[in-house]
Short mmCIF file of C-alpha atoms and ligand atoms in Angstrom, two decimals:
data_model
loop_
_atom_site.label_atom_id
_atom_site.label_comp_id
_atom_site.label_asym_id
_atom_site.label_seq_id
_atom_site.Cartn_x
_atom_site.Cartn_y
_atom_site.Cartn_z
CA UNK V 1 0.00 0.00 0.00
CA UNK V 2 2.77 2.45 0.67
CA UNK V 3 4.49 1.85 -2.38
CA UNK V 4 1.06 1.93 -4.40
CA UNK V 5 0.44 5.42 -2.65
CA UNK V 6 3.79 6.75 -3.32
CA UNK V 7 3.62 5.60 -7.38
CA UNK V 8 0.34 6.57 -8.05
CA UNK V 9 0.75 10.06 -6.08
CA UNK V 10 -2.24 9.21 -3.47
CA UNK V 11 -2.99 12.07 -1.25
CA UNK V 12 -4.93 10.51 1.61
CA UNK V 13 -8.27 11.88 3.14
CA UNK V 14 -7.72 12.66 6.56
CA UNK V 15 -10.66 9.66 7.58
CA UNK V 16 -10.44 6.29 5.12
CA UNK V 17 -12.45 3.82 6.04
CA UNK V 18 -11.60 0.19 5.22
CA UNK V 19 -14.62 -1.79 2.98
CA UNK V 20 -14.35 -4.85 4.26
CA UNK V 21 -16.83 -8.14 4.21
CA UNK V 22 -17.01 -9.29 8.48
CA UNK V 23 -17.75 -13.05 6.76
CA UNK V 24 -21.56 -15.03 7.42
CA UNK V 25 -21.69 -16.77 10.80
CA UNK V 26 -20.70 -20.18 10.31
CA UNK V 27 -18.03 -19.37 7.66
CA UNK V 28 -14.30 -19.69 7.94
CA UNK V 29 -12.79 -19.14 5.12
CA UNK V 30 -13.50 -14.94 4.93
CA UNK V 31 -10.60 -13.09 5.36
CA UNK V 32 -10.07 -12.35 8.57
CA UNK V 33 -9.39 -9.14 10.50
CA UNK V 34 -5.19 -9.74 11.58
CA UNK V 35 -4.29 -9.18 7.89
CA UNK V 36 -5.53 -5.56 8.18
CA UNK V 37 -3.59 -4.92 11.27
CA UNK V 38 -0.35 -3.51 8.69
CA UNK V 39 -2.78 -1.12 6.54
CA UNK V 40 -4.44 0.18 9.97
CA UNK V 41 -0.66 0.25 11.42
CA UNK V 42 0.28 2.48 8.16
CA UNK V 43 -2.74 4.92 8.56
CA UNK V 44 -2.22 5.39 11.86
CA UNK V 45 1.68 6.10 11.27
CA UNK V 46 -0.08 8.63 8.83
CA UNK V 47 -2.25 10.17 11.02
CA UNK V 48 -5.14 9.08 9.44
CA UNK V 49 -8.78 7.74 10.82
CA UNK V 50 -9.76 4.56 9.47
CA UNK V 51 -12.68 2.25 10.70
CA UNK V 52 -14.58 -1.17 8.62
CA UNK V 53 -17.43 0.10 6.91
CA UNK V 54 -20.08 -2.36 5.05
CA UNK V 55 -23.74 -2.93 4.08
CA UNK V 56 -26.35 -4.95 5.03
CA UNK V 57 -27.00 -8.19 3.46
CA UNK V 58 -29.82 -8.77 1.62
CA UNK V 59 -30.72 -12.44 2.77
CA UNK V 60 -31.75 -13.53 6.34
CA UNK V 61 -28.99 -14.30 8.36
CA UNK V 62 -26.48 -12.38 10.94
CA UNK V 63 -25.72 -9.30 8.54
CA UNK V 64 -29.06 -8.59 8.37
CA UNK V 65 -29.69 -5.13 10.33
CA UNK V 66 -27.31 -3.25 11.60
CA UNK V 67 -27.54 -4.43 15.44
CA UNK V 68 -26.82 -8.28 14.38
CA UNK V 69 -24.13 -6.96 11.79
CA UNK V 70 -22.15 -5.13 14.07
CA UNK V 71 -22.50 -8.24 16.19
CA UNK V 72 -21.03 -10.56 14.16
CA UNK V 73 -17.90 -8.01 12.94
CA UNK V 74 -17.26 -8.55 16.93
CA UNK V 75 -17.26 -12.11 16.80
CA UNK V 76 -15.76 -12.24 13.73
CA UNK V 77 -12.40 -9.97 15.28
CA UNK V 78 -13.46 -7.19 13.75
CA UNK V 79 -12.66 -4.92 17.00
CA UNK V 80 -9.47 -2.67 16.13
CA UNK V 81 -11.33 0.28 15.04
CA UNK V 82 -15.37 1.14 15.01
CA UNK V 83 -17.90 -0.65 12.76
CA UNK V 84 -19.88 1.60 10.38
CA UNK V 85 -22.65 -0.12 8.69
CA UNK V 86 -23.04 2.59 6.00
CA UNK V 87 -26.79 1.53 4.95
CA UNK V 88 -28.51 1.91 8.23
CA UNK V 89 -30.36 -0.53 10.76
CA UNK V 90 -31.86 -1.85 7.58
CA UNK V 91 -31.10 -0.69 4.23
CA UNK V 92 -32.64 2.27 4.53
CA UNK V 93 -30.16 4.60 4.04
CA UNK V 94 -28.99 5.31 0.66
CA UNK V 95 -28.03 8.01 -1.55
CA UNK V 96 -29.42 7.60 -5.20
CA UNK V 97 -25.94 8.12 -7.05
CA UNK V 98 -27.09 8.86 -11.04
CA UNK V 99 -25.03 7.04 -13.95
CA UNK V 100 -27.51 7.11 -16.43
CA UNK V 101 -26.33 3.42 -17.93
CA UNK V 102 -28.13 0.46 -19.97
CA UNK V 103 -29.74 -1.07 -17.19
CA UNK V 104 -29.37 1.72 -14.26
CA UNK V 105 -30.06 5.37 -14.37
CA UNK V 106 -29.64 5.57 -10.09
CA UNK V 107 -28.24 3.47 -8.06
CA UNK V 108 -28.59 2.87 -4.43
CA UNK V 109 -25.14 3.14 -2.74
CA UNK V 110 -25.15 3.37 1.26
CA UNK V 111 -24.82 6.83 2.29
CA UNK V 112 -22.39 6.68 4.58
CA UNK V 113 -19.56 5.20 1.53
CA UNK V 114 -21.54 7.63 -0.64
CA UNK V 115 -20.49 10.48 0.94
CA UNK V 116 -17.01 9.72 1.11
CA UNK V 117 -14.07 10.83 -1.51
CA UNK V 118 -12.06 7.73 -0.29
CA UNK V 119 -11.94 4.22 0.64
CA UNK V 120 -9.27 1.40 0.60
CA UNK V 121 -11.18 -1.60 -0.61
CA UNK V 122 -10.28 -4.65 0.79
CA UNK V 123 -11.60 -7.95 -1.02
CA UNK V 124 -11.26 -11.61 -1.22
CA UNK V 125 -10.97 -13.52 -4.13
CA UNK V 126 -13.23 -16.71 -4.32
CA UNK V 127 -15.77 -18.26 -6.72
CA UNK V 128 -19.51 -17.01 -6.50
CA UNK V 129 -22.52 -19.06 -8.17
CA UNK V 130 -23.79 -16.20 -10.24
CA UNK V 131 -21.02 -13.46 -10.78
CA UNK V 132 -18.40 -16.60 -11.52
CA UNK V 133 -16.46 -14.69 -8.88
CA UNK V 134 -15.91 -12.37 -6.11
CA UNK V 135 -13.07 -9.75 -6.21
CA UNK V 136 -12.82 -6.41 -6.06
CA UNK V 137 -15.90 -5.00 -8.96
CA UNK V 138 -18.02 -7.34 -6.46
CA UNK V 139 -16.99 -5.36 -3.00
CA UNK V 140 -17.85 -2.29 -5.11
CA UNK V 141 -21.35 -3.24 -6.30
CA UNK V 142 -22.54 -5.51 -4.17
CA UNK V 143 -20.51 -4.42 -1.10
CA UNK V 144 -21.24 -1.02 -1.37
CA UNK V 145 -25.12 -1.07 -2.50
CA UNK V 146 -28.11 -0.68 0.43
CA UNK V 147 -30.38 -3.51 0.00
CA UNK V 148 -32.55 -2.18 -2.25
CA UNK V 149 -29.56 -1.90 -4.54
CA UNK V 150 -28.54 -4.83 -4.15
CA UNK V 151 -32.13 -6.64 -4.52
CA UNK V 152 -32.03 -4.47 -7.65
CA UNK V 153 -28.87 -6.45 -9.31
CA UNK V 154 -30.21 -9.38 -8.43
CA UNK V 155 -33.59 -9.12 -9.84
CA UNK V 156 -33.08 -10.65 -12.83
CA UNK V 157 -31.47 -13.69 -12.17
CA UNK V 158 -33.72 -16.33 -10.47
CA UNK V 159 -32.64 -20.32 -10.54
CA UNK V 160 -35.15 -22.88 -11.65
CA UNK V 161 -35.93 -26.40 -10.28
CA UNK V 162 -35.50 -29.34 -12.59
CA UNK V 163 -38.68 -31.49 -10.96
CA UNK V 164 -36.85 -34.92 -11.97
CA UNK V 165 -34.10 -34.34 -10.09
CA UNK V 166 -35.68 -33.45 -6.90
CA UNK V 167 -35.83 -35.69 -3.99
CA UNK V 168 -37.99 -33.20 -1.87
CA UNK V 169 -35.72 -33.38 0.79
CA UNK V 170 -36.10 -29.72 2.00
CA UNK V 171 -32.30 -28.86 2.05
CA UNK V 172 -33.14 -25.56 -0.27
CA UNK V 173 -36.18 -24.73 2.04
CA UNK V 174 -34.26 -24.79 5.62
CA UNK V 175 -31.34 -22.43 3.68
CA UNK V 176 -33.35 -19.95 1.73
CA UNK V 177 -32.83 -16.54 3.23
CA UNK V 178 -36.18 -15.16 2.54
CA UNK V 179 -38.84 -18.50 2.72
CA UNK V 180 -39.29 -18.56 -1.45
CA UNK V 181 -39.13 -22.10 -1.59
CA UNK V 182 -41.90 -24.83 -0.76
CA UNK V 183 -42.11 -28.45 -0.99
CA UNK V 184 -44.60 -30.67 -2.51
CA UNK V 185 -43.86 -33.36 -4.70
CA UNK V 186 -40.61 -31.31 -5.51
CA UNK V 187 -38.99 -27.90 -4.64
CA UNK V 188 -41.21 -25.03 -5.50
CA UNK V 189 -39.84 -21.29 -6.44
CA UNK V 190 -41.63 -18.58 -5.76
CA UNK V 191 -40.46 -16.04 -8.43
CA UNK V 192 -42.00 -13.01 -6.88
CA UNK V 193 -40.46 -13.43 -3.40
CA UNK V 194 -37.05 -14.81 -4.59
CA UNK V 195 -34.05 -12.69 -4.25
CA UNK V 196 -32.16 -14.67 -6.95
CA UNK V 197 -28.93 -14.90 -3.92
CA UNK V 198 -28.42 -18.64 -5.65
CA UNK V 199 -27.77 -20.19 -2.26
CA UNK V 200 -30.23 -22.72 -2.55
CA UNK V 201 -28.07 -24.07 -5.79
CA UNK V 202 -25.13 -24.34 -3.57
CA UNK V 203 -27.18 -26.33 -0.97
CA UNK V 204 -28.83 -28.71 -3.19
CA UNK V 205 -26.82 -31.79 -3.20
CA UNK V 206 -28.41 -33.52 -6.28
CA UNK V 207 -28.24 -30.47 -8.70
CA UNK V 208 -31.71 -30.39 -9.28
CA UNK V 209 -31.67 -26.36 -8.71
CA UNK V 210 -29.70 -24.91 -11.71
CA UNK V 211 -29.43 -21.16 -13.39
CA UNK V 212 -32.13 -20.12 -15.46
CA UNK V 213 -28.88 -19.66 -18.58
CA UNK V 214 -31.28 -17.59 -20.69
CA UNK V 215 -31.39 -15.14 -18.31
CA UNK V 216 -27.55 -15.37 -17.66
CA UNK V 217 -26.94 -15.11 -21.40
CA UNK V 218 -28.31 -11.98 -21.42
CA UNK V 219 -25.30 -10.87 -19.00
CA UNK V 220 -27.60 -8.91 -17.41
CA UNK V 221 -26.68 -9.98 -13.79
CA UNK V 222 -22.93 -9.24 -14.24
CA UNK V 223 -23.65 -5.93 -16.60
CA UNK V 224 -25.95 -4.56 -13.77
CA UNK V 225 -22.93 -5.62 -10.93
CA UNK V 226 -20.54 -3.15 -12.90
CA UNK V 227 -22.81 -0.57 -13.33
CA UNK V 228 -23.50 -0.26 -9.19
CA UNK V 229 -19.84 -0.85 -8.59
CA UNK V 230 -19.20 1.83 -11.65
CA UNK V 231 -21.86 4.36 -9.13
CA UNK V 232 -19.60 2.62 -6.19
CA UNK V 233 -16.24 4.28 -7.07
CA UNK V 234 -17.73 7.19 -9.39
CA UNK V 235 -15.51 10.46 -8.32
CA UNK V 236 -14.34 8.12 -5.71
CA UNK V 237 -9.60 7.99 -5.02
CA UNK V 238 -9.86 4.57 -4.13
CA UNK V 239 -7.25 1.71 -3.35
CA UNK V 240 -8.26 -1.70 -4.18
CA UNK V 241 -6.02 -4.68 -2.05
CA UNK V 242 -7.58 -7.95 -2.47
CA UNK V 243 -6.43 -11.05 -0.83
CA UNK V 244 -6.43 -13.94 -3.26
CA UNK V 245 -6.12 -16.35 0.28
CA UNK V 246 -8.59 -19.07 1.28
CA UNK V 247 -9.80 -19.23 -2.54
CA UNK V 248 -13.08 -20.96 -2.15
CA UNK V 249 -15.35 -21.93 -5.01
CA UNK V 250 -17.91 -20.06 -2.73
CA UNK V 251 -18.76 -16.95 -1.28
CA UNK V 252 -18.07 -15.54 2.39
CA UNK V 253 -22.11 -14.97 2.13
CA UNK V 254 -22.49 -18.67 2.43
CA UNK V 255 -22.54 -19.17 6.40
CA UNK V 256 -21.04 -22.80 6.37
CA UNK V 257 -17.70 -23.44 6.48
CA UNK V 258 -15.88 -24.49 2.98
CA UNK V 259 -12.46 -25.94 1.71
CA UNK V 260 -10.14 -23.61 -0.47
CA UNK V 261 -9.35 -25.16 -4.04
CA UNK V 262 -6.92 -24.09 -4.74
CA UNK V 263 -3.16 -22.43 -2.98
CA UNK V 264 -3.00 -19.04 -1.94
CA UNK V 265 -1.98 -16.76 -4.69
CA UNK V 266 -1.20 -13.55 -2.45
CA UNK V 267 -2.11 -10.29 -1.88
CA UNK V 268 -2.82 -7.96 -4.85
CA UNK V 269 -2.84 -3.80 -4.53
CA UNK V 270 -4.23 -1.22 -7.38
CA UNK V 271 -6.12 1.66 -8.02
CA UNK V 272 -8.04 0.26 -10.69
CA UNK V 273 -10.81 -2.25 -9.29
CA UNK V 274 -10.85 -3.86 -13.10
CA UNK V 275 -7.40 -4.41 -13.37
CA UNK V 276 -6.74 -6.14 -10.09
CA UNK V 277 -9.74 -8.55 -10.65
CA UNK V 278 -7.76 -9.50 -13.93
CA UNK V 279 -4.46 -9.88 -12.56
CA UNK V 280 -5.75 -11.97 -10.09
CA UNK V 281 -8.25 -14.05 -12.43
CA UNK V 282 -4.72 -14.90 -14.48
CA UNK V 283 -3.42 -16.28 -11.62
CA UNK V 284 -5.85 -18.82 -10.62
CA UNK V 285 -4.59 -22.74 -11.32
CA UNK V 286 -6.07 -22.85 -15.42
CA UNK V 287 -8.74 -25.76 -13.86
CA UNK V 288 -10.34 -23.12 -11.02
CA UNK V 289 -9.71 -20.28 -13.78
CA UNK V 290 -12.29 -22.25 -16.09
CA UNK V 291 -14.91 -22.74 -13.25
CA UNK V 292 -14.42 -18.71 -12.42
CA UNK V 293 -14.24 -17.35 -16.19
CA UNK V 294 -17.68 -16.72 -16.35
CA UNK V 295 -16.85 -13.60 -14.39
CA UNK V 296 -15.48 -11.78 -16.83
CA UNK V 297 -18.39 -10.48 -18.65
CA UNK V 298 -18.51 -8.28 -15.80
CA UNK V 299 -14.88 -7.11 -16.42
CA UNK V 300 -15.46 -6.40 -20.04
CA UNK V 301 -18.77 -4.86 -19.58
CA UNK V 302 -16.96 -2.69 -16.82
CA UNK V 303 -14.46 -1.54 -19.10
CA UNK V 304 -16.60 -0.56 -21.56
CA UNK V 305 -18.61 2.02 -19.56
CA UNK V 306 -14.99 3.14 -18.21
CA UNK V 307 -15.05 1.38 -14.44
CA UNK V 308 -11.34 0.44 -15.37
CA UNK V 309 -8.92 -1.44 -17.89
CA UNK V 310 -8.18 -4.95 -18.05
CA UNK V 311 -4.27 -3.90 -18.78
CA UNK V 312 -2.43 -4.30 -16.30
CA UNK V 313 1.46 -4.93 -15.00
CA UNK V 314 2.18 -7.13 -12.36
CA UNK V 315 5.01 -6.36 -10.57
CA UNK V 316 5.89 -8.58 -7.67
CA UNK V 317 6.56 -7.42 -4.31
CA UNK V 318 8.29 -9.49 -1.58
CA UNK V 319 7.40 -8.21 1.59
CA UNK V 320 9.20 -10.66 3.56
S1 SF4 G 401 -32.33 -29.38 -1.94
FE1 SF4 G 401 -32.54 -30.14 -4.04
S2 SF4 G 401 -33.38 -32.19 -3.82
FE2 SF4 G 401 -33.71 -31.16 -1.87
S3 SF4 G 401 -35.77 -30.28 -2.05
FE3 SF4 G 401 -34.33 -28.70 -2.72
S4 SF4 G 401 -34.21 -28.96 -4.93
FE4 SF4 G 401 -35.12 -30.83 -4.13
S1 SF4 G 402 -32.10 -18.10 -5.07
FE1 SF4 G 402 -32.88 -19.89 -3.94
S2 SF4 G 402 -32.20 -19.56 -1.81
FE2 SF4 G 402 -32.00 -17.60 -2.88
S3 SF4 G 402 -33.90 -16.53 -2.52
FE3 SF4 G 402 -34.19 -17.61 -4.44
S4 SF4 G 402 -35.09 -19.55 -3.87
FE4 SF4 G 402 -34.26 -18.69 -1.99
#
């Protein structure tokens, strides 16, 4: 980070706040607070106020409202410096940042990241069900979006049950965040209350929930992600660092713990949230890079309406 700052001629805002993801109750594998300790060590050398800001999740669970958020950043180590849930006790407070793009004209960005000039980014790269993967676009949209924002990427992107499949066995049912899903004969979807979060596909041990692909061809899900994360950074100094540790094949949403597939890569630093997501997509072992690759419709739809560039030049830093 301090060479990054130094190169790129960062001035620093006097308060930076750290974007951060405090990890689902029940998983492991997020990244956890001790690896911040040098960037808060370096801010506070620079006389600089930090704290971990975030969002509230859409989906039931601990990161719910603000109170059981803040709860679980405790548990979770998340003590060093205060907790600022930048959406409110429950989504409710947003600032309507306008882009005027394909699919989003406003977008809902928690007001407390909206009304800041900078934040230091801090992400972890690992698969996801529907964006392919998680890196540092994905802490910008979805990270940085009030519910309603983030209900708004997702509302296009609903998984289907394949009825032949299904063994009724109510796994989907017990795990879906917002009670969609009933059980007959098979596994029933309501479409209207779904959330499209895709956890249920993750659950479902004999793949009998799978993406609704026309809907994914469209690219819609990952076009609208880089739009909110374009509204995310807009007029925004940031520094993206994202820690390509603990690469899972799922999400730090998912509260259950999960086995990495892969070897830590390292950690990554940039100010440009496309480029980093590249680098570290190159990286991956060319077997998890194929699983993840669907991601990168976001990436090229984010360069195209000027998020960032998929150039990039990795120069290696050993910090030991
Ligand atoms: S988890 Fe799978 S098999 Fe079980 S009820 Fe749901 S869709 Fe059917
Ligand atoms: S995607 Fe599945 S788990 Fe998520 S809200 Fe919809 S039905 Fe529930």
């Amino acid at each position: 980070m301090d060479r990054i700052i130094r190169e790129e001629n960062i001035s620093l805002e006097d308060f930076v706040p750290l974007k951060v993801h405090f990890g689902e109750k029940g998983n492991k594998t997020y990244i956890h607070p001790e690896n911040f300790n040098g960037i808060i060590d370096y801010l506070e050398q620079n006389n600089k106020k930090t704290a971990f800001i975030e969002t509230n999740a859409l989906y039931k669970g601990q990161r719910m409202t603000r109170e059981n958020h803040t709860k679980i950043a405790k548990e979770h180590g998340f003590t060093r410096v205060p907790v600022i849930i930048a959406d409110g006790e429950r989504g409710e407070d947003f600032e309507n940042i306008e882009i005027n793009k394909k699919h989003f004209k406003n977008c809902k960005i928690g007001k407390k990241i909206a009304d800041l000039n900078q934040i230091i980014v801090l992400s972890h790269f690992k698969g996801h069900t529907l964006a392919g993967f998680g890196g540092a676009v994905k802490q910008l949209a979805m990270g940085c979006a009030a519910r309603g924002g983030k209900l708004a990427q997702h509302a296009n992107s609903k998984p289907i049950i394949i009825p032949f499949k299904c063994r009724a066995c109510g796994a989907c049912k017990a795990n879906c965040p917002v009670s969609a899903i009933t059980i007959k004969k098979w596994a029933k979807i309501d479409k209207d209350v779904c959330i499209g979060c895709s956890s249920c596909q993750t659950i479902c041990k004999h793949k009998a929930i799978t993406s609704n692909w026309l809907q994914s061809l469209s690219m819609s899900f990952n076009e609208r992600m880089a739009e909110y994360a374009f509204a995310a950074a807009r007029g925004k100094n940031n520094i993206y660092i994202t820690f390509a540790l603990n690469i899972t094949a799922g999400c730090d949403c998912e509260g259950h713990s999960m086995i990495p597939i892969m070897r830590d890569i390292g950690i990554f630093a940039s100010t440009d949230p496309i480029a980093i997501d590249r680098a570290c997509l190159d990286k991956l072992r060319v077997d998890v890079k194929a699983i993840f690759w669907r991601g990168i419709k976001t990436l090229k739809y984010g360069e195209k309406i000027g998020l960032g560039s998929m150039k990039y030049e990795l120069i290696d830093i050993d910090c030991m």
